[in-house]
Coordinates of N, CA, C and O in Angstrom, one line a residue:
M9 N 0.8 -1.2 0.0 CA 0.0 0.0 0.0 C 0.9 1.2 0.0 O 0.6 2.2 -0.7
Q10 N 1.9 1.2 0.8 CA 2.8 2.4 0.9 C 3.6 2.6 -0.4 O 4.0 3.8 -0.7
R11 N 3.8 1.6 -1.2 CA 4.5 1.8 -2.5 C 3.6 2.5 -3.5 O 4.1 3.2 -4.3
E12 N 2.3 2.3 -3.4 CA 1.4 2.9 -4.4 C 0.7 4.2 -3.9 O 0.2 4.9 -4.7
Y13 N 0.6 4.4 -2.6 CA -0.2 5.5 -2.0 C 0.7 6.2 -1.0 O 1.5 5.6 -0.3
A14 N 0.5 7.5 -0.9 CA 1.2 8.3 0.2 C 0.4 8.1 1.5 O -0.4 9.0 1.9
V15 N 0.7 7.0 2.1 CA 0.0 6.7 3.4 C 1.1 6.3 4.4 O 2.2 5.9 4.1
E16 N 0.8 6.5 5.7 CA 1.6 6.1 6.8 C 0.9 4.9 7.5 O -0.2 5.0 7.8
V17 N 1.6 3.8 7.6 CA 1.1 2.7 8.2 C 1.5 2.7 9.7 O 2.7 2.8 10.0
E18 N 0.5 2.7 10.6 CA 0.8 2.6 12.0 C 0.1 1.5 12.6 O -1.0 1.1 12.1
F19 N 0.6 0.8 13.6 CA 0.0 -0.3 14.2 C -0.6 0.2 15.5 O 0.2 0.8 16.4
A20 N -1.8 -0.1 15.7 CA -2.5 0.3 17.0 C -2.6 -1.0 17.9 O -2.9 -2.0 17.4
P21 N -2.3 -0.9 19.2 CA -2.4 -2.0 20.0 C -3.8 -2.6 20.1 O -4.8 -1.8 20.2
F22 N -3.9 -3.9 20.2 CA -5.2 -4.6 20.4 C -4.9 -5.9 21.0 O -4.1 -6.7 20.5
L23 N -5.5 -6.2 22.1 CA -5.3 -7.4 22.8 C -6.0 -8.6 22.1 O -7.2 -8.4 21.8
L24 N -5.3 -9.6 21.8 CA -5.9 -10.8 21.1 C -7.0 -11.3 21.9 O -8.1 -11.7 21.4
D25 N -6.9 -11.4 23.2 CA -7.9 -11.9 24.1 C -7.8 -11.2 25.5 O -6.9 -11.5 26.3
P26 N -8.6 -10.1 25.7 CA -8.5 -9.3 26.9 C -8.7 -10.1 28.2 O -8.4 -9.6 29.3
T27 N -9.3 -11.3 28.1 CA -9.5 -12.1 29.3 C -8.3 -12.9 29.7 O -8.3 -13.5 30.8
T28 N -7.3 -12.9 28.9 CA -6.1 -13.7 29.2 C -5.3 -13.0 30.3 O -4.9 -11.8 30.1
P29 N -5.0 -13.7 31.4 CA -4.2 -13.0 32.5 C -2.8 -12.8 32.0 O -2.3 -13.4 31.0
P30 N -2.0 -12.0 32.7 CA -0.6 -11.7 32.3 C 0.2 -12.9 32.1 O 1.1 -12.9 31.2
E31 N 0.0 -13.9 32.9 CA 0.8 -15.2 32.8 C 0.4 -16.1 31.7 O 1.0 -17.1 31.4
G32 N -0.8 -15.8 31.0 CA -1.3 -16.6 29.9 C -2.3 -17.6 30.6 O -2.5 -17.6 31.8
K33 N -2.8 -18.5 29.7 CA -3.8 -19.5 30.2 C -3.8 -20.7 29.3 O -3.6 -20.5 28.1
P34 N -4.1 -21.9 29.8 CA -4.2 -23.0 28.9 C -5.5 -22.9 28.0 O -6.4 -22.2 28.4
R35 N -5.4 -23.6 26.9 CA -6.5 -23.6 26.0 C -6.6 -24.9 25.3 O -5.6 -25.6 25.1
R36 N -7.8 -25.3 25.0 CA -8.0 -26.5 24.2 C -7.9 -26.2 22.8 O -8.5 -25.2 22.3
P37 N -7.3 -27.0 22.0 CA -7.2 -26.8 20.5 C -8.7 -26.8 20.0 O -9.5 -27.5 20.4
Q38 N -8.9 -25.8 19.1 CA -10.3 -25.7 18.5 C -10.5 -26.6 17.3 O -11.6 -26.9 16.9
T39 N -9.4 -27.1 16.7 CA -9.5 -28.0 15.6 C -8.6 -29.2 15.8 O -7.7 -29.2 16.5
Q40 N -8.9 -30.3 15.0 CA -8.1 -31.5 15.0 C -7.3 -31.5 13.7 O -7.7 -30.9 12.7
A41 N -6.2 -32.3 13.7 CA -5.4 -32.4 12.5 C -6.2 -32.9 11.3 O -5.9 -32.5 10.2
S42 N -7.2 -33.8 11.6 CA -7.9 -34.4 10.5 C -9.1 -33.5 10.0 O -9.7 -33.8 9.0
D43 N -9.4 -32.4 10.7 CA -10.4 -31.5 10.2 C -10.0 -30.8 9.0 O -8.9 -30.5 8.8
G44 N -11.0 -30.5 8.2 CA -10.7 -29.7 7.0 C -10.4 -28.2 7.4 O -10.5 -27.9 8.6
P45 N -9.9 -27.4 6.5 CA -9.5 -26.1 6.9 C -10.7 -25.2 7.3 O -11.8 -25.3 6.7
T46 N -10.5 -24.4 8.3 CA -11.5 -23.5 8.7 C -11.6 -22.4 7.7 O -10.6 -22.2 6.9
P47 N -12.6 -21.6 7.7 CA -12.7 -20.4 6.8 C -11.5 -19.5 6.9 O -10.9 -19.0 6.0
I48 N -11.1 -19.3 8.2 CA -9.9 -18.4 8.4 C -8.6 -19.0 7.9 O -7.8 -18.3 7.2
E49 N -8.5 -20.3 8.1 CA -7.3 -21.0 7.6 C -7.3 -21.0 6.0 O -6.2 -20.7 5.4
A50 N -8.4 -21.2 5.4 CA -8.5 -21.2 3.9 C -8.2 -19.8 3.4 O -7.4 -19.7 2.4
R51 N -8.8 -18.8 4.0 CA -8.5 -17.4 3.5 C -7.1 -17.1 3.7 O -6.4 -16.5 2.8
G52 N -6.5 -17.4 4.9 CA -5.1 -17.2 5.1 C -4.2 -17.9 4.1 O -3.3 -17.3 3.5
A53 N -4.5 -19.1 3.8 CA -3.7 -19.9 2.9 C -3.7 -19.2 1.5 O -2.7 -19.2 0.8
S54 N -4.9 -18.7 1.1 CA -5.0 -18.0 -0.2 C -4.2 -16.8 -0.3 O -3.8 -16.3 -1.3
L55 N -3.8 -16.2 0.9 CA -3.0 -15.0 1.0 C -1.6 -15.3 1.4 O -0.8 -14.4 1.7
G56 N -1.3 -16.6 1.5 CA 0.1 -16.9 1.9 C 0.4 -16.9 3.3 O 1.5 -16.8 3.8
I57 N -0.7 -16.9 4.1 CA -0.6 -16.9 5.6 C -0.9 -18.3 6.2 O -2.0 -18.9 5.8
R58 N -0.1 -18.8 7.0 CA -0.3 -20.1 7.6 C -0.7 -20.0 9.1 O -0.1 -19.2 9.8
F59 N -1.7 -20.7 9.4 CA -2.1 -20.8 10.8 C -1.9 -22.2 11.3 O -2.6 -23.1 10.7
S60 N -1.0 -22.5 12.2 CA -0.8 -23.8 12.7 C -1.9 -24.2 13.6 O -2.5 -23.4 14.3
R61 N -2.1 -25.5 13.7 CA -3.0 -26.1 14.6 C -2.3 -26.7 15.8 O -1.1 -26.9 15.8
G62 N -3.1 -26.8 16.9 CA -2.6 -27.5 18.1 C -2.2 -26.6 19.3 O -1.6 -27.0 20.2
R63 N -2.6 -25.3 19.2 CA -2.3 -24.4 20.3 C -2.9 -24.9 21.6 O -4.1 -25.1 21.6
T64 N -2.1 -25.0 22.6 CA -2.6 -25.4 23.9 C -2.4 -24.3 25.0 O -2.7 -24.5 26.2
W65 N -1.9 -23.2 24.5 CA -1.7 -22.1 25.5 C -2.0 -20.7 24.8 O -1.6 -20.5 23.7
S66 N -2.8 -19.9 25.5 CA -3.1 -18.6 25.0 C -2.2 -17.6 25.7 O -2.1 -17.6 27.0
S67 N -1.5 -16.8 25.0 CA -0.6 -15.8 25.5 C -1.3 -14.5 25.8 O -2.2 -14.1 25.0
N68 N -0.9 -13.8 26.8 CA -1.3 -12.4 27.0 C -0.4 -11.6 26.1 O 0.8 -11.7 26.2
S69 N -0.9 -10.8 25.2 CA -0.1 -10.1 24.1 C 0.3 -8.7 24.5 O 1.0 -8.0 23.7
H70 N 0.1 -8.3 25.8 CA 0.5 -7.0 26.2 C 2.0 -6.7 26.0 O 2.4 -5.6 25.5
L71 N 2.8 -7.6 26.5 CA 4.3 -7.4 26.4 C 4.7 -7.3 24.9 O 5.6 -6.5 24.6
A72 N 4.1 -8.2 24.1 CA 4.4 -8.1 22.7 C 4.0 -6.8 22.1 O 4.7 -6.2 21.2
L73 N 2.9 -6.2 22.5 CA 2.5 -4.9 22.0 C 3.5 -3.8 22.5 O 3.8 -2.9 21.8
E74 N 4.0 -4.0 23.7 CA 5.0 -3.0 24.2 C 6.2 -3.1 23.4 O 6.8 -2.1 23.0
A75 N 6.6 -4.3 23.1 CA 7.8 -4.5 22.2 C 7.6 -3.9 20.8 O 8.5 -3.4 20.2
A76 N 6.4 -4.0 20.3 CA 6.0 -3.4 19.0 C 6.3 -1.9 19.1 O 6.7 -1.3 18.1
E77 N 6.0 -1.3 20.2 CA 6.2 0.2 20.3 C 7.7 0.4 20.3 O 8.2 1.4 19.7
F78 N 8.5 -0.4 21.0 CA 9.9 -0.3 21.0 C 10.4 -0.4 19.5 O 11.3 0.4 19.1
A79 N 9.9 -1.4 18.8 CA 10.3 -1.7 17.4 C 10.0 -0.5 16.5 O 10.8 -0.1 15.7
A80 N 8.8 0.1 16.8 CA 8.4 1.3 16.0 C 9.4 2.4 16.2 O 9.8 3.1 15.2
G81 N 9.9 2.6 17.4 CA 10.8 3.6 17.7 C 12.2 3.4 17.0 O 13.0 4.3 16.8
Q82 N 12.4 2.1 16.6 CA 13.7 1.8 16.0 C 13.5 1.7 14.4 O 14.4 1.2 13.8
G83 N 12.3 2.0 14.0 CA 12.1 1.9 12.5 C 11.9 0.5 12.0 O 12.1 0.2 10.9
R84 N 11.5 -0.4 12.9 CA 11.4 -1.9 12.6 C 10.0 -2.4 12.9 O 9.8 -3.6 13.1
A85 N 9.0 -1.5 12.9 CA 7.6 -2.0 13.2 C 7.1 -3.1 12.3 O 6.6 -4.1 12.8
M86 N 7.2 -2.9 11.0 CA 6.6 -3.9 10.1 C 7.3 -5.2 10.2 O 6.7 -6.3 10.3
E87 N 8.7 -5.2 10.3 CA 9.4 -6.5 10.4 C 9.1 -7.2 11.7 O 8.9 -8.4 11.8
F88 N 9.0 -6.4 12.8 CA 8.6 -7.0 14.1 C 7.3 -7.6 14.1 O 7.1 -8.7 14.6
H89 N 6.3 -6.9 13.6 CA 4.9 -7.4 13.5 C 4.8 -8.7 12.7 O 4.2 -9.7 13.2
R90 N 5.5 -8.7 11.6 CA 5.5 -10.0 10.8 C 6.2 -11.1 11.6 O 5.7 -12.3 11.5
A91 N 7.3 -10.9 12.2 CA 8.0 -11.9 12.9 C 7.2 -12.4 14.1 O 7.1 -13.6 14.4
M92 N 6.5 -11.5 14.8 CA 5.7 -11.8 16.0 C 4.5 -12.6 15.5 O 4.0 -13.6 16.2
F93 N 3.9 -12.2 14.4 CA 2.7 -12.9 13.9 C 3.1 -14.4 13.6 O 2.4 -15.3 13.9
K94 N 4.3 -14.6 12.9 CA 4.8 -15.9 12.6 C 5.0 -16.7 13.9 O 4.7 -17.9 14.0
A95 N 5.7 -16.1 14.9 CA 6.0 -16.7 16.1 C 4.7 -17.3 16.8 O 4.6 -18.4 17.3
Y96 N 3.6 -16.4 16.8 CA 2.4 -16.8 17.5 C 1.5 -17.8 16.7 O 1.1 -18.8 17.1
F97 N 1.2 -17.4 15.4 CA 0.2 -18.1 14.7 C 0.8 -19.3 13.9 O 0.1 -20.3 13.7
D98 N 2.1 -19.2 13.5 CA 2.7 -20.3 12.7 C 3.5 -21.2 13.6 O 3.3 -22.4 13.5
D99 N 4.3 -20.6 14.5 CA 5.2 -21.5 15.3 C 4.6 -21.8 16.7 O 5.2 -22.5 17.4
L100 N 3.4 -21.2 17.0 CA 2.7 -21.5 18.2 C 3.5 -21.2 19.5 O 3.5 -21.9 20.5
E101 N 4.3 -20.1 19.4 CA 5.2 -19.7 20.5 C 4.4 -18.9 21.6 O 3.3 -18.3 21.3
E102 N 5.0 -18.8 22.7 CA 4.4 -18.1 23.9 C 4.9 -16.6 23.8 O 6.0 -16.3 24.2
I103 N 4.1 -15.8 23.1 CA 4.5 -14.4 22.9 C 4.3 -13.5 24.1 O 4.5 -12.3 24.0
G104 N 3.9 -14.1 25.2 CA 3.8 -13.3 26.5 C 5.0 -13.4 27.3 O 5.2 -12.8 28.3
A105 N 6.0 -14.2 26.8 CA 7.2 -14.5 27.5 C 8.3 -13.5 27.0 O 8.6 -13.4 25.8
I106 N 9.0 -12.8 27.9 CA 10.0 -11.9 27.6 C 11.1 -12.5 26.7 O 11.6 -12.0 25.7
E107 N 11.5 -13.8 27.1 CA 12.5 -14.5 26.3 C 12.2 -14.6 24.9 O 13.0 -14.4 24.0
T108 N 10.9 -15.0 24.6 CA 10.4 -15.2 23.2 C 10.5 -13.8 22.5 O 10.9 -13.7 21.4
I109 N 9.9 -12.8 23.2 CA 9.8 -11.5 22.5 C 11.2 -10.9 22.2 O 11.4 -10.4 21.1
V110 N 12.2 -11.1 23.1 CA 13.5 -10.6 22.9 C 14.2 -11.3 21.7 O 14.8 -10.7 20.9
R111 N 14.0 -12.6 21.7 CA 14.6 -13.4 20.6 C 14.0 -13.0 19.3 O 14.7 -12.9 18.3
V112 N 12.7 -12.9 19.2 CA 12.0 -12.4 18.0 C 12.5 -11.1 17.6 O 12.8 -10.8 16.4
G113 N 12.6 -10.2 18.5 CA 13.0 -8.8 18.3 C 14.5 -8.8 17.8 O 14.8 -8.1 16.8
E114 N 15.3 -9.6 18.4 CA 16.7 -9.6 18.0 C 16.8 -10.2 16.5 O 17.6 -9.7 15.7
G115 N 15.9 -11.1 16.2 CA 15.9 -11.6 14.8 C 15.6 -10.6 13.7 O 15.9 -10.9 12.6
V116 N 14.9 -9.5 14.1 CA 14.6 -8.5 13.1 C 15.5 -7.3 13.3 O 15.3 -6.2 12.8
G117 N 16.6 -7.4 14.1 CA 17.6 -6.4 14.2 C 17.4 -5.4 15.4 O 18.1 -4.4 15.5
L118 N 16.5 -5.7 16.4 CA 16.4 -4.9 17.5 C 17.5 -5.2 18.6 O 18.0 -6.4 18.6
D119 N 17.9 -4.2 19.3 CA 18.9 -4.4 20.4 C 18.2 -5.2 21.5 O 17.3 -4.8 22.1
P120 N 18.7 -6.4 21.7 CA 18.0 -7.3 22.7 C 18.1 -6.8 24.1 O 17.1 -6.9 24.8
E121 N 19.2 -6.2 24.5 CA 19.2 -5.7 25.9 C 18.4 -4.4 26.1 O 17.7 -4.3 27.1
G122 N 18.3 -3.6 25.1 CA 17.5 -2.4 25.1 C 16.0 -2.8 25.2 O 15.2 -2.2 25.9
L123 N 15.6 -3.8 24.4 CA 14.3 -4.3 24.3 C 13.9 -4.9 25.7 O 12.9 -4.6 26.3
R124 N 14.8 -5.7 26.2 CA 14.5 -6.4 27.5 C 14.3 -5.3 28.6 O 13.4 -5.4 29.4
E125 N 15.2 -4.3 28.6 CA 15.1 -3.2 29.6 C 13.8 -2.5 29.5 O 13.1 -2.2 30.5
S126 N 13.3 -2.2 28.3 CA 12.1 -1.5 28.1 C 10.9 -2.3 28.6 O 10.0 -1.8 29.2
L127 N 10.9 -3.6 28.3 CA 9.9 -4.5 28.8 C 9.8 -4.7 30.3 O 8.8 -4.6 30.9
E128 N 11.0 -4.9 30.9 CA 11.1 -5.1 32.3 C 10.7 -3.8 33.1 O 10.2 -3.9 34.2
G129 N 11.1 -2.7 32.5 CA 10.8 -1.4 33.1 C 9.4 -0.8 32.8 O 9.0 0.2 33.3
G130 N 8.7 -1.5 31.9 CA 7.3 -1.0 31.6 C 7.4 0.4 30.8 O 6.4 1.1 30.9
Q131 N 8.4 0.6 30.1 CA 8.6 1.9 29.4 C 7.4 2.2 28.4 O 7.1 3.4 28.3
Y132 N 6.8 1.2 27.8 CA 5.7 1.5 26.9 C 4.4 1.0 27.4 O 3.4 1.1 26.6
R133 N 4.3 0.6 28.6 CA 3.0 0.1 29.2 C 1.9 1.1 29.0 O 0.8 0.8 28.5
K134 N 2.1 2.3 29.5 CA 1.0 3.3 29.4 C 0.6 3.7 28.0 O -0.6 3.8 27.7
L135 N 1.6 3.8 27.1 CA 1.3 4.1 25.7 C 0.5 3.0 25.1 O -0.5 3.2 24.4
V136 N 0.8 1.7 25.4 CA 0.0 0.6 24.9 C -1.4 0.6 25.5 O -2.4 0.4 24.8
D137 N -1.5 0.9 26.8 CA -2.9 0.9 27.4 C -3.7 2.0 26.7 O -4.9 1.8 26.4
E138 N -3.1 3.2 26.4 CA -3.8 4.3 25.7 C -4.2 3.8 24.3 O -5.3 4.1 23.9
G139 N -3.3 3.1 23.7 CA -3.6 2.6 22.3 C -4.8 1.6 22.3 O -5.6 1.6 21.4
I140 N -4.8 0.7 23.3 CA -5.9 -0.3 23.4 C -7.2 0.5 23.6 O -8.2 0.1 23.0
R141 N -7.2 1.5 24.5 CA -8.4 2.3 24.7 C -8.9 2.9 23.4 O -10.0 2.9 23.0
W142 N -7.9 3.5 22.6 CA -8.2 4.1 21.3 C -8.8 3.1 20.4 O -9.9 3.4 19.7
S143 N -8.2 1.9 20.3 CA -8.8 0.9 19.4 C -10.2 0.5 19.8 O -11.0 0.3 18.9
R144 N -10.5 0.4 21.1 CA -11.8 0.1 21.5 C -12.8 1.2 21.1 O -13.9 0.9 20.6
E145 N -12.4 2.4 21.3 CA -13.2 3.6 21.0 C -13.5 3.6 19.5 O -14.6 4.1 19.0
M146 N -12.5 3.2 18.7 CA -12.7 3.2 17.2 C -13.6 2.0 16.8 O -14.0 2.0 15.6
G147 N -13.9 1.1 17.7 CA -14.7 0.0 17.4 C -14.0 -1.2 16.8 O -14.6 -2.1 16.3
V148 N -12.7 -1.3 17.0 CA -11.9 -2.4 16.5 C -12.3 -3.6 17.3 O -12.4 -3.6 18.6
S149 N -12.7 -4.7 16.6 CA -13.2 -5.9 17.3 C -12.3 -7.2 16.9 O -12.6 -8.2 17.4
G150 N -11.4 -7.0 16.1 CA -10.5 -8.1 15.7 C -9.3 -7.6 14.9 O -9.2 -6.5 14.5
V151 N -8.4 -8.5 14.7 CA -7.2 -8.2 13.9 C -7.1 -9.1 12.6 O -7.5 -10.2 12.7
P152 N -6.6 -8.5 11.6 CA -6.3 -7.1 11.4 C -7.5 -6.2 11.2 O -8.5 -6.7 10.7
T153 N -7.4 -5.0 11.6 CA -8.4 -4.0 11.2 C -7.6 -2.8 10.6 O -6.6 -2.4 11.2
F154 N -8.1 -2.4 9.5 CA -7.4 -1.3 8.8 C -8.3 -0.1 9.0 O -9.4 -0.1 8.6
V155 N -7.7 1.0 9.6 CA -8.4 2.2 9.8 C -7.9 3.3 8.9 O -6.7 3.5 8.8
F156 N -8.8 3.9 8.2 CA -8.5 4.9 7.2 C -9.0 6.2 7.7 O -10.1 6.4 8.1
D157 N -8.1 7.2 7.6 CA -8.4 8.6 8.0 C -9.0 8.7 9.4 O -9.8 9.5 9.7
E158 N -8.6 7.8 10.2 CA -9.0 7.7 11.6 C -10.5 7.7 11.8 O -11.1 8.0 12.9
K159 N -11.2 7.2 10.8 CA -12.7 7.2 10.8 C -13.3 5.9 10.3 O -14.3 5.4 10.8
Y160 N -12.7 5.3 9.3 CA -13.3 4.2 8.6 C -12.5 2.9 8.7 O -11.3 3.0 8.6
G161 N -13.2 1.8 9.0 CA -12.5 0.6 9.3 C -12.8 -0.5 8.3 O -14.0 -0.6 7.9
V162 N -11.9 -1.4 8.0 CA -12.1 -2.6 7.3 C -11.5 -3.7 8.2 O -10.3 -3.7 8.5
V163 N -12.3 -4.7 8.5 CA -11.9 -5.7 9.5 C -11.5 -7.0 8.7 O -12.2 -7.4 7.7
G164 N -10.5 -7.6 9.2 CA -10.1 -8.9 8.6 C -9.0 -8.8 7.5 O -8.8 -7.8 6.9
A165 N -8.4 -10.0 7.3 CA -7.4 -10.1 6.2 C -8.2 -9.9 4.9 O -9.1 -10.7 4.7
Q166 N -7.9 -8.9 4.1 CA -8.6 -8.6 2.9 C -7.7 -8.7 1.7 O -6.5 -8.5 1.8
D167 N -8.4 -9.0 0.6 CA -7.6 -8.9 -0.7 C -7.2 -7.4 -0.9 O -7.9 -6.5 -0.4
Y168 N -6.1 -7.3 -1.5 CA -5.5 -5.9 -1.7 C -6.5 -5.0 -2.4 O -6.6 -3.8 -2.1
S169 N -7.3 -5.6 -3.3 CA -8.3 -4.8 -4.0 C -9.3 -4.1 -3.1 O -9.8 -3.0 -3.4
V170 N -9.6 -4.7 -2.0 CA -10.6 -4.1 -1.0 C -9.9 -2.8 -0.4 O -10.6 -1.8 -0.3
L171 N -8.7 -2.9 -0.1 CA -8.0 -1.7 0.5 C -7.8 -0.6 -0.6 O -8.0 0.5 -0.3
E172 N -7.5 -1.1 -1.8 CA -7.4 -0.1 -2.9 C -8.7 0.6 -3.1 O -8.8 1.9 -3.3
S173 N -9.8 -0.1 -3.1 CA -11.1 0.5 -3.3 C -11.4 1.5 -2.2 O -12.0 2.6 -2.5
M174 N -11.1 1.2 -1.0 CA -11.3 2.2 0.1 C -10.5 3.4 -0.1 O -11.0 4.5 0.1
M175 N -9.2 3.3 -0.5 CA -8.4 4.4 -0.8 C -9.0 5.3 -1.9 O -9.1 6.5 -1.8
E176 N -9.5 4.7 -2.9 CA -10.2 5.4 -4.0 C -11.5 6.1 -3.5 O -11.7 7.3 -3.8
K177 N -12.3 5.4 -2.7 CA -13.5 6.0 -2.2 C -13.2 7.2 -1.3 O -14.0 8.2 -1.3
L178 N -12.1 7.2 -0.6 CA -11.7 8.3 0.2 C -10.9 9.4 -0.5 O -10.6 10.4 0.1
G179 N -10.7 9.2 -1.8 CA -10.1 10.3 -2.6 C -8.6 10.3 -2.6 O -8.0 11.2 -3.0
H180 N -8.0 9.2 -2.1 CA -6.5 9.1 -2.1 C -6.0 8.7 -3.4 O -6.4 7.7 -4.0
Q181 N -5.1 9.5 -4.0 CA -4.5 9.2 -5.3 C -3.3 8.3 -5.2 O -2.5 8.4 -4.3
R182 N -3.2 7.5 -6.3 CA -1.9 6.7 -6.4 C -0.8 7.6 -6.6 O -0.9 8.7 -7.2
R183 N 0.4 7.1 -6.2 CA 1.6 7.9 -6.5 C 1.8 7.9 -8.0 O 1.5 7.0 -8.7
G184 N 2.5 9.0 -8.5 CA 2.7 9.3 -9.9 C 3.4 8.2 -10.5 O 3.5 7.9 -11.6

């Protein structure tokens, strides 16, 4: 989108499951290996996104969101979000654990000690809480949600044409 339109992509914090305690919680897998693909899995596969099965633990994503703010400050927001998405949905990792977050962050070029210090010290905790509040006020109910002009939202993984159509409806011109 940024290649074709003069837009700034920002990630707003949104808890995957606000009922998950900070330490995480066990969960029963929703599907079996023998089940056919769910609609979300099929849609993801058509877009090159893999959702692994067999998750037995739900992570509280607050620390990962704090790390995302750290990554944004280092100019690595997109890379960090992609790597964290893979860690959680593809590799079924515990993204509420500082060790996991630091390893993922280091993998995209973040300073591991600086990241660890920011997480342990809660440097971005208030900013993330404010962002979560903003997301709720905007009516965000799932991820991804694309918010245009801080007013209009498109929920879910969408074909690129849907996002292009929104840009056109709002009068945003393609780059020359």
